[in-house]
mmCIF file of C-alpha atoms in Angstrom:
data_model
loop_
_atom_site.group_PDB
_atom_site.id
_atom_site.type_symbol
_atom_site.label_atom_id
_atom_site.label_comp_id
_atom_site.label_asym_id
_atom_site.label_seq_id
_atom_site.Cartn_x
_atom_site.Cartn_y
_atom_site.Cartn_z
ATOM 1 C CA MET A 1 -102.570 -122.159 -87.353
ATOM 2 C CA HIS A 2 -104.507 -120.431 -84.791
ATOM 3 C CA VAL A 3 -106.668 -122.566 -83.201
ATOM 4 C CA PHE A 4 -109.249 -121.746 -80.756
ATOM 5 C CA ILE A 5 -110.671 -124.387 -78.440
ATOM 6 C CA THR A 6 -113.838 -124.219 -76.223
ATOM 7 C CA GLY A 7 -113.489 -127.187 -73.348
ATOM 8 C CA VAL A 8 -110.026 -126.752 -73.490
ATOM 9 C CA THR A 9 -109.536 -128.509 -70.307
ATOM 10 C CA GLY A 10 -112.253 -131.373 -71.154
ATOM 11 C CA TRP A 11 -111.721 -134.815 -72.067
ATOM 12 C CA VAL A 12 -111.391 -134.914 -75.539
ATOM 13 C CA GLY A 13 -110.362 -130.819 -76.081
ATOM 14 C CA SER A 14 -107.397 -131.388 -73.949
ATOM 15 C CA ALA A 15 -106.371 -133.991 -76.101
ATOM 16 C CA ILE A 16 -107.118 -132.053 -79.066
ATOM 17 C CA ALA A 17 -105.462 -129.177 -77.641
ATOM 18 C CA ASN A 18 -102.074 -131.133 -76.828
ATOM 19 C CA ASP A 19 -101.964 -133.334 -80.182
ATOM 20 C CA LEU A 20 -102.266 -129.438 -82.274
ATOM 21 C CA LEU A 21 -99.229 -127.966 -80.032
ATOM 22 C CA ARG A 22 -97.198 -131.169 -80.833
ATOM 23 C CA ALA A 23 -97.520 -130.302 -84.602
ATOM 24 C CA GLY A 24 -96.853 -126.855 -84.313
ATOM 25 C CA HIS A 25 -99.937 -125.382 -83.919
ATOM 26 C CA ARG A 26 -100.594 -122.130 -82.046
ATOM 27 C CA VAL A 27 -103.647 -122.873 -79.493
ATOM 28 C CA THR A 28 -105.905 -120.357 -77.400
ATOM 29 C CA GLY A 29 -108.256 -122.305 -75.292
ATOM 30 C CA LEU A 30 -111.359 -121.368 -72.967
ATOM 31 C CA ALA A 31 -110.992 -122.597 -69.399
ATOM 32 C CA ARG A 32 -113.028 -122.010 -66.167
ATOM 33 C CA SER A 33 -110.361 -122.786 -64.198
ATOM 34 C CA PRO A 34 -106.698 -121.384 -63.998
ATOM 35 C CA GLU A 35 -105.901 -124.088 -62.192
ATOM 36 C CA LYS A 36 -107.287 -127.021 -64.227
ATOM 37 C CA ALA A 37 -105.692 -125.241 -67.720
ATOM 38 C CA ALA A 38 -102.282 -124.825 -65.456
ATOM 39 C CA PRO A 39 -100.746 -127.942 -67.550
ATOM 40 C CA LEU A 40 -102.202 -126.762 -70.999
ATOM 41 C CA ALA A 41 -100.545 -123.347 -70.182
ATOM 42 C CA ALA A 42 -97.455 -125.084 -69.188
ATOM 43 C CA ALA A 43 -97.094 -126.987 -72.677
ATOM 44 C CA GLY A 44 -97.711 -123.721 -74.524
ATOM 45 C CA ALA A 45 -101.561 -123.206 -75.162
ATOM 46 C CA ASP A 46 -102.935 -119.687 -74.435
ATOM 47 C CA ILE A 47 -105.684 -119.608 -71.742
ATOM 48 C CA VAL A 48 -108.829 -117.101 -72.074
ATOM 49 C CA GLN A 49 -111.014 -117.623 -68.440
ATOM 50 C CA GLY A 50 -114.542 -117.718 -69.019
ATOM 51 C CA SER A 51 -117.632 -120.357 -69.996
ATOM 52 C CA LEU A 52 -120.003 -120.821 -72.171
ATOM 53 C CA GLU A 53 -122.325 -118.217 -70.925
ATOM 54 C CA ASP A 54 -119.603 -115.322 -71.814
ATOM 55 C CA ILE A 55 -120.804 -114.679 -75.069
ATOM 56 C CA GLU A 56 -118.535 -111.828 -75.921
ATOM 57 C CA ILE A 57 -115.489 -113.644 -74.844
ATOM 58 C CA LEU A 58 -116.393 -116.331 -77.268
ATOM 59 C CA ARG A 59 -116.864 -113.904 -79.690
ATOM 60 C CA GLN A 60 -113.842 -112.201 -79.517
ATOM 61 C CA ALA A 61 -111.743 -115.281 -79.045
ATOM 62 C CA ALA A 62 -112.913 -116.728 -82.452
ATOM 63 C CA SER A 63 -112.866 -113.570 -84.291
ATOM 64 C CA ALA A 64 -109.205 -113.962 -83.248
ATOM 65 C CA ALA A 65 -108.171 -117.340 -84.490
ATOM 66 C CA ASP A 66 -107.698 -119.318 -87.992
ATOM 67 C CA ALA A 67 -110.296 -121.671 -87.053
ATOM 68 C CA VAL A 68 -112.522 -122.695 -84.477
ATOM 69 C CA ILE A 69 -113.062 -126.150 -82.444
ATOM 70 C CA HIS A 70 -116.063 -126.318 -80.469
ATOM 71 C CA THR A 71 -115.679 -129.113 -77.901
ATOM 72 C CA ALA A 72 -117.554 -127.937 -74.983
ATOM 73 C CA PHE A 73 -121.216 -128.807 -73.644
ATOM 74 C CA ASN A 74 -122.507 -128.527 -70.264
ATOM 75 C CA HIS A 75 -122.796 -131.953 -68.967
ATOM 76 C CA ASP A 76 -124.220 -131.460 -65.420
ATOM 77 C CA PHE A 77 -127.153 -133.338 -65.744
ATOM 78 C CA ILE A 78 -125.284 -136.639 -65.552
ATOM 79 C CA HIS A 79 -124.700 -136.180 -61.979
ATOM 80 C CA SER A 80 -128.198 -135.987 -61.502
ATOM 81 C CA VAL A 81 -130.775 -139.029 -61.052
ATOM 82 C CA ASP A 82 -133.434 -137.440 -60.156
ATOM 83 C CA HIS A 83 -136.328 -136.196 -62.559
ATOM 84 C CA GLN A 84 -134.678 -132.674 -63.343
ATOM 85 C CA SER A 85 -131.889 -135.188 -65.452
ATOM 86 C CA PHE A 86 -133.384 -134.426 -68.812
ATOM 87 C CA PRO A 87 -134.854 -131.001 -68.419
ATOM 88 C CA ARG A 88 -131.608 -129.978 -67.876
ATOM 89 C CA PHE A 89 -130.041 -131.374 -70.441
ATOM 90 C CA LEU A 90 -132.356 -129.699 -72.787
ATOM 91 C CA GLN A 91 -131.554 -126.421 -71.339
ATOM 92 C CA ASN A 92 -127.892 -127.126 -72.060
ATOM 93 C CA ALA A 93 -128.456 -128.129 -75.451
ATOM 94 C CA ALA A 94 -130.171 -124.860 -76.042
ATOM 95 C CA GLN A 95 -127.175 -123.157 -74.386
ATOM 96 C CA ASP A 96 -124.671 -125.548 -77.192
ATOM 97 C CA GLN A 97 -126.935 -124.288 -79.660
ATOM 98 C CA HIS A 98 -126.645 -120.590 -79.008
ATOM 99 C CA VAL A 99 -122.931 -120.876 -78.654
ATOM 100 C CA ILE A 100 -122.120 -122.665 -81.940
ATOM 101 C CA GLU A 101 -123.975 -119.816 -83.734
ATOM 102 C CA THR A 102 -122.367 -117.321 -81.770
ATOM 103 C CA LEU A 103 -118.867 -118.886 -82.726
ATOM 104 C CA GLY A 104 -120.197 -119.139 -86.435
ATOM 105 C CA GLY A 105 -121.272 -115.488 -86.240
ATOM 106 C CA ALA A 106 -117.534 -114.485 -85.508
ATOM 107 C CA LEU A 107 -116.080 -116.887 -88.880
ATOM 108 C CA GLU A 108 -118.800 -115.702 -91.226
ATOM 109 C CA GLY A 109 -117.603 -113.903 -94.479
ATOM 110 C CA SER A 110 -114.659 -115.514 -94.167
ATOM 111 C CA GLU A 111 -113.063 -119.240 -95.043
ATOM 112 C CA ARG A 112 -111.919 -119.492 -91.414
ATOM 113 C CA PRO A 113 -113.657 -122.843 -90.242
ATOM 114 C CA LEU A 114 -115.303 -123.984 -87.303
ATOM 115 C CA LEU A 115 -115.533 -127.907 -86.486
ATOM 116 C CA VAL A 116 -118.264 -128.597 -84.197
ATOM 117 C CA THR A 117 -118.699 -132.173 -81.710
ATOM 118 C CA SER A 118 -121.574 -134.110 -82.030
ATOM 119 C CA GLY A 119 -122.211 -137.749 -81.395
ATOM 120 C CA LEU A 120 -123.837 -140.788 -83.185
ATOM 121 C CA SER A 121 -127.365 -140.647 -80.835
ATOM 122 C CA GLY A 122 -130.590 -141.374 -83.479
ATOM 123 C CA LEU A 123 -128.518 -142.320 -86.402
ATOM 124 C CA THR A 124 -129.215 -146.038 -87.542
ATOM 125 C CA ARG A 125 -126.614 -148.669 -87.524
ATOM 126 C CA GLY A 126 -123.735 -148.648 -89.639
ATOM 127 C CA ALA A 127 -124.478 -144.813 -90.612
ATOM 128 C CA THR A 128 -121.862 -143.270 -92.730
ATOM 129 C CA GLU A 129 -120.796 -139.609 -93.060
ATOM 130 C CA THR A 130 -122.711 -139.022 -95.544
ATOM 131 C CA ASP A 131 -126.713 -139.587 -93.382
ATOM 132 C CA LEU A 132 -128.253 -137.044 -92.339
ATOM 133 C CA PRO A 133 -129.117 -135.820 -88.247
ATOM 134 C CA ASN A 134 -132.347 -137.218 -86.767
ATOM 135 C CA PRO A 135 -134.066 -133.991 -86.323
ATOM 136 C CA ALA A 136 -135.945 -135.534 -83.643
ATOM 137 C CA ALA A 137 -132.588 -135.637 -81.481
ATOM 138 C CA PRO A 138 -132.519 -133.081 -78.609
ATOM 139 C CA ARG A 139 -129.141 -131.880 -78.848
ATOM 140 C CA LYS A 140 -128.509 -129.699 -82.295
ATOM 141 C CA SER A 141 -124.838 -129.199 -82.418
ATOM 142 C CA GLU A 142 -124.796 -130.617 -85.920
ATOM 143 C CA THR A 143 -127.800 -129.192 -87.301
ATOM 144 C CA ALA A 144 -126.740 -125.539 -86.529
ATOM 145 C CA ALA A 145 -123.765 -126.344 -87.786
ATOM 146 C CA ARG A 146 -125.548 -127.188 -90.762
ATOM 147 C CA ALA A 147 -127.628 -123.911 -90.483
ATOM 148 C CA LEU A 148 -124.212 -122.073 -90.334
ATOM 149 C CA ALA A 149 -122.818 -124.279 -93.427
ATOM 150 C CA ALA A 150 -125.866 -122.804 -95.567
ATOM 151 C CA ARG A 151 -125.400 -119.464 -94.840
ATOM 152 C CA GLY A 152 -121.897 -119.475 -95.925
ATOM 153 C CA VAL A 153 -119.642 -120.128 -92.791
ATOM 154 C CA HIS A 154 -117.389 -122.990 -93.209
ATOM 155 C CA ALA A 155 -118.681 -125.113 -90.757
ATOM 156 C CA ALA A 156 -118.265 -129.109 -90.376
ATOM 157 C CA THR A 157 -119.286 -131.736 -87.379
ATOM 158 C CA VAL A 158 -117.262 -134.279 -85.845
ATOM 159 C CA ARG A 159 -119.265 -137.101 -84.779
ATOM 160 C CA LEU A 160 -117.785 -138.954 -81.719
ATOM 161 C CA ALA A 161 -118.344 -142.293 -80.774
ATOM 162 C CA PRO A 162 -120.141 -142.883 -77.595
ATOM 163 C CA SER A 163 -117.315 -143.933 -75.984
ATOM 164 C CA VAL A 164 -114.167 -141.851 -76.158
ATOM 165 C CA HIS A 165 -112.168 -144.221 -73.888
ATOM 166 C CA GLY A 166 -108.860 -144.211 -72.194
ATOM 167 C CA ILE A 167 -107.873 -144.215 -68.573
ATOM 168 C CA GLY A 168 -109.370 -141.743 -66.847
ATOM 169 C CA ASP A 169 -112.434 -141.483 -68.592
ATOM 170 C CA TYR A 170 -115.112 -140.143 -66.933
ATOM 171 C CA GLY A 171 -118.013 -140.452 -69.672
ATOM 172 C CA PHE A 172 -121.020 -142.464 -70.443
ATOM 173 C CA VAL A 173 -118.391 -146.562 -69.823
ATOM 174 C CA PRO A 174 -118.086 -145.144 -66.267
ATOM 175 C CA ILE A 175 -121.303 -144.380 -65.322
ATOM 176 C CA LEU A 176 -121.819 -147.994 -66.553
ATOM 177 C CA ILE A 177 -118.938 -149.123 -63.917
ATOM 178 C CA LYS A 178 -120.884 -146.905 -61.105
ATOM 179 C CA LEU A 179 -124.193 -148.733 -61.719
ATOM 180 C CA ALA A 180 -122.934 -152.002 -61.904
ATOM 181 C CA ARG A 181 -120.848 -151.493 -58.221
ATOM 182 C CA GLU A 182 -124.263 -150.004 -56.943
ATOM 183 C CA THR A 183 -126.230 -153.124 -58.005
ATOM 184 C CA GLY A 184 -124.051 -155.766 -57.939
ATOM 185 C CA VAL A 185 -124.747 -156.723 -61.312
ATOM 186 C CA SER A 186 -123.397 -155.455 -65.066
ATOM 187 C CA ALA A 187 -126.376 -155.475 -66.870
ATOM 188 C CA TYR A 188 -127.193 -154.964 -70.312
ATOM 189 C CA ILE A 189 -130.808 -154.659 -71.370
ATOM 190 C CA ASP A 190 -132.971 -157.104 -71.943
ATOM 191 C CA ASP A 191 -134.718 -156.232 -75.306
ATOM 192 C CA THR A 192 -132.586 -155.353 -77.595
ATOM 193 C CA GLU A 193 -129.277 -156.076 -78.975
ATOM 194 C CA ASN A 194 -127.595 -153.026 -79.594
ATOM 195 C CA CYS A 195 -123.956 -151.841 -80.268
ATOM 196 C CA TRP A 196 -121.878 -149.225 -79.444
ATOM 197 C CA SER A 197 -118.707 -147.804 -81.176
ATOM 198 C CA GLY A 198 -115.849 -146.715 -79.598
ATOM 199 C CA VAL A 199 -112.725 -144.356 -80.083
ATOM 200 C CA HIS A 200 -109.597 -143.777 -77.847
ATOM 201 C CA ARG A 201 -109.521 -140.118 -77.240
ATOM 202 C CA LEU A 202 -105.615 -139.629 -78.737
ATOM 203 C CA ASP A 203 -107.210 -141.100 -82.240
ATOM 204 C CA ALA A 204 -110.259 -138.816 -81.783
ATOM 205 C CA ALA A 205 -107.887 -135.784 -81.472
ATOM 206 C CA ARG A 206 -106.293 -136.230 -84.404
ATOM 207 C CA VAL A 207 -109.425 -136.588 -86.898
ATOM 208 C CA TYR A 208 -110.209 -132.995 -85.547
ATOM 209 C CA ARG A 209 -106.308 -131.504 -86.140
ATOM 210 C CA LEU A 210 -106.200 -133.789 -89.829
ATOM 211 C CA ALA A 211 -109.417 -131.991 -90.846
ATOM 212 C CA LEU A 212 -108.144 -128.807 -90.147
ATOM 213 C CA GLU A 213 -104.768 -129.329 -91.774
ATOM 214 C CA GLN A 214 -106.732 -130.504 -94.891
ATOM 215 C CA GLY A 215 -108.927 -127.453 -95.179
ATOM 216 C CA VAL A 216 -111.991 -129.276 -93.704
ATOM 217 C CA THR A 217 -113.532 -130.067 -97.085
ATOM 218 C CA GLU A 218 -116.456 -132.508 -95.707
ATOM 219 C CA ASP A 219 -119.845 -131.710 -93.855
ATOM 220 C CA VAL A 220 -118.886 -134.366 -91.268
ATOM 221 C CA TYR A 221 -116.255 -136.548 -90.020
ATOM 222 C CA HIS A 222 -116.564 -139.803 -87.804
ATOM 223 C CA ALA A 223 -114.213 -140.102 -85.249
ATOM 224 C CA VAL A 224 -115.241 -143.800 -84.732
ATOM 225 C CA ALA A 225 -112.279 -146.751 -84.383
ATOM 226 C CA ASP A 226 -114.120 -149.835 -82.946
ATOM 227 C CA GLU A 227 -117.523 -149.474 -85.259
ATOM 228 C CA ALA A 228 -119.890 -151.989 -83.937
ATOM 229 C CA VAL A 229 -119.372 -153.435 -80.116
ATOM 230 C CA PRO A 230 -121.976 -155.383 -78.629
ATOM 231 C CA PHE A 231 -123.386 -153.536 -75.540
ATOM 232 C CA LYS A 232 -123.491 -157.437 -74.008
ATOM 233 C CA GLU A 233 -119.801 -157.611 -74.438
ATOM 234 C CA ILE A 234 -118.925 -154.093 -72.752
ATOM 235 C CA ALA A 235 -121.232 -155.274 -69.753
ATOM 236 C CA SER A 236 -119.395 -158.951 -70.153
ATOM 237 C CA ALA A 237 -116.171 -157.032 -69.328
ATOM 238 C CA ILE A 238 -117.007 -154.722 -66.791
ATOM 239 C CA GLY A 239 -118.690 -157.467 -64.869
ATOM 240 C CA ARG A 240 -115.556 -159.408 -65.366
ATOM 241 C CA ARG A 241 -113.018 -157.232 -64.168
ATOM 242 C CA LEU A 242 -115.046 -156.297 -61.337
ATOM 243 C CA GLY A 243 -116.037 -159.710 -60.089
ATOM 244 C CA LEU A 244 -119.639 -158.870 -60.911
ATOM 245 C CA ALA A 245 -122.742 -160.941 -62.401
ATOM 246 C CA VAL A 246 -123.429 -160.075 -65.917
ATOM 247 C CA GLY A 247 -127.187 -160.447 -66.815
ATOM 248 C CA ALA A 248 -129.827 -158.835 -68.592
ATOM 249 C CA ARG A 249 -132.025 -156.731 -67.053
ATOM 250 C CA PRO A 250 -135.474 -154.341 -68.225
ATOM 251 C CA ARG A 251 -134.714 -150.669 -69.310
ATOM 252 C CA GLU A 252 -135.736 -149.129 -65.424
ATOM 253 C CA HIS A 253 -132.820 -150.803 -64.307
ATOM 254 C CA PHE A 254 -130.804 -148.062 -66.107
ATOM 255 C CA GLY A 255 -132.735 -145.237 -64.682
ATOM 256 C CA TRP A 256 -132.242 -141.969 -66.610
ATOM 257 C CA PHE A 257 -129.427 -143.813 -68.358
ATOM 258 C CA ALA A 258 -131.541 -146.207 -70.179
ATOM 259 C CA ALA A 259 -131.941 -144.319 -73.290
ATOM 260 C CA MET A 260 -128.347 -144.086 -73.960
ATOM 261 C CA ALA A 261 -127.830 -147.979 -72.899
ATOM 262 C CA GLY A 262 -130.061 -149.269 -75.141
ATOM 263 C CA ALA A 263 -129.465 -146.885 -77.849
ATOM 264 C CA ASP A 264 -127.608 -148.415 -81.103
ATOM 265 C CA MET A 265 -124.878 -146.382 -82.074
ATOM 266 C CA ALA A 266 -122.607 -148.324 -83.884
ATOM 267 C CA ALA A 267 -121.191 -146.554 -87.622
ATOM 268 C CA SER A 268 -118.948 -146.811 -90.038
ATOM 269 C CA SER A 269 -115.657 -144.464 -90.552
ATOM 270 C CA ALA A 270 -114.357 -145.638 -93.959
ATOM 271 C CA ARG A 271 -115.063 -141.971 -95.642
ATOM 272 C CA THR A 272 -113.018 -140.019 -92.874
ATOM 273 C CA ARG A 273 -110.091 -142.847 -92.834
ATOM 274 C CA THR A 274 -109.753 -142.778 -96.275
ATOM 275 C CA LEU A 275 -110.196 -138.567 -97.022
ATOM 276 C CA LEU A 276 -107.961 -137.767 -93.687
ATOM 277 C CA ASP A 277 -105.350 -141.121 -93.925
ATOM 278 C CA TRP A 278 -106.517 -141.639 -90.596
ATOM 279 C CA HIS A 279 -105.800 -144.952 -88.997
ATOM 280 C CA PRO A 280 -106.694 -145.430 -85.473
ATOM 281 C CA SER A 281 -104.314 -146.823 -83.281
ATOM 282 C CA GLY A 282 -105.047 -146.662 -79.451
ATOM 283 C CA PRO A 283 -106.373 -149.622 -78.030
ATOM 284 C CA SER A 284 -110.052 -151.113 -78.186
ATOM 285 C CA LEU A 285 -112.686 -150.115 -75.950
ATOM 286 C CA LEU A 286 -112.748 -154.198 -74.657
ATOM 287 C CA ARG A 287 -108.978 -153.698 -74.124
ATOM 288 C CA ASP A 288 -109.264 -150.452 -72.257
ATOM 289 C CA LEU A 289 -111.991 -151.987 -69.975
ATOM 290 C CA ASP A 290 -109.691 -154.829 -69.449
ATOM 291 C CA GLU A 291 -107.008 -152.471 -67.518
ATOM 292 C CA PRO A 292 -107.315 -152.552 -63.784
ATOM 293 C CA ALA A 293 -106.654 -148.729 -63.999
ATOM 294 C CA TYR A 294 -110.219 -148.168 -65.481
ATOM 295 C CA TYR A 295 -111.278 -148.704 -62.752
ATOM 296 C CA GLY A 296 -109.675 -147.327 -59.977
ATOM 297 C CA LEU A 297 -107.774 -150.706 -59.375
#
């Protein structure tokens, strides 16, 4: 199978690409930096230089592929601590929706599948693959995929756990580690007992491949290994490894990240495990957080 991947040099995209290549598939990946894509090129991937703004490049690459996996999302808002973080996120969410519509348009009229990446935000604790997304969620990745499916496009969504972890992680958990170092306390929010789910990046990558190999028969797949890890235990693991105090703090302590830190993002993956014969084998989130290398130590 020839698979086109957006965000091929990213944390999730690169793991998917390597997994597909090892399984004998052909990979073409969109990358802004040829230098960053060099290891994937050396492993056998074809690299198309471009960004999410290059709509014609996206359309052509999708048209030439047997399947498309969309993992790219502009996370530049993460590095901003000012009042512009959320407006920037909304702009990036709108761009993501437009890209998904472009990719789906290139596949329309065929049975070639499109797998879109989304998250668990806005779902109730214990949500399953059959639960619908929250229409109020500002990121519309899954909504865009469902709209394409309603038009006959073979589109589906992989919902990722909020922590796609592993050594080298630069996602949400490192934000908590950075905040703990800066404030001297590894905190959890004092008015909630929320949980996050987790999945090792290599386990997450296999969900995409298995879904493609089995024909993308579902609307939604859950890349979730640890289904419900209390946020307080995540904070405790970080504090223990850094030698810092652990304690409850008000939402203001987390700044712009408070909505994520206080969110309940725990879901079941029982249906995905059964349908794909998917058996996560990587370390758990808490086990990874006990590794000194996770903190650059």
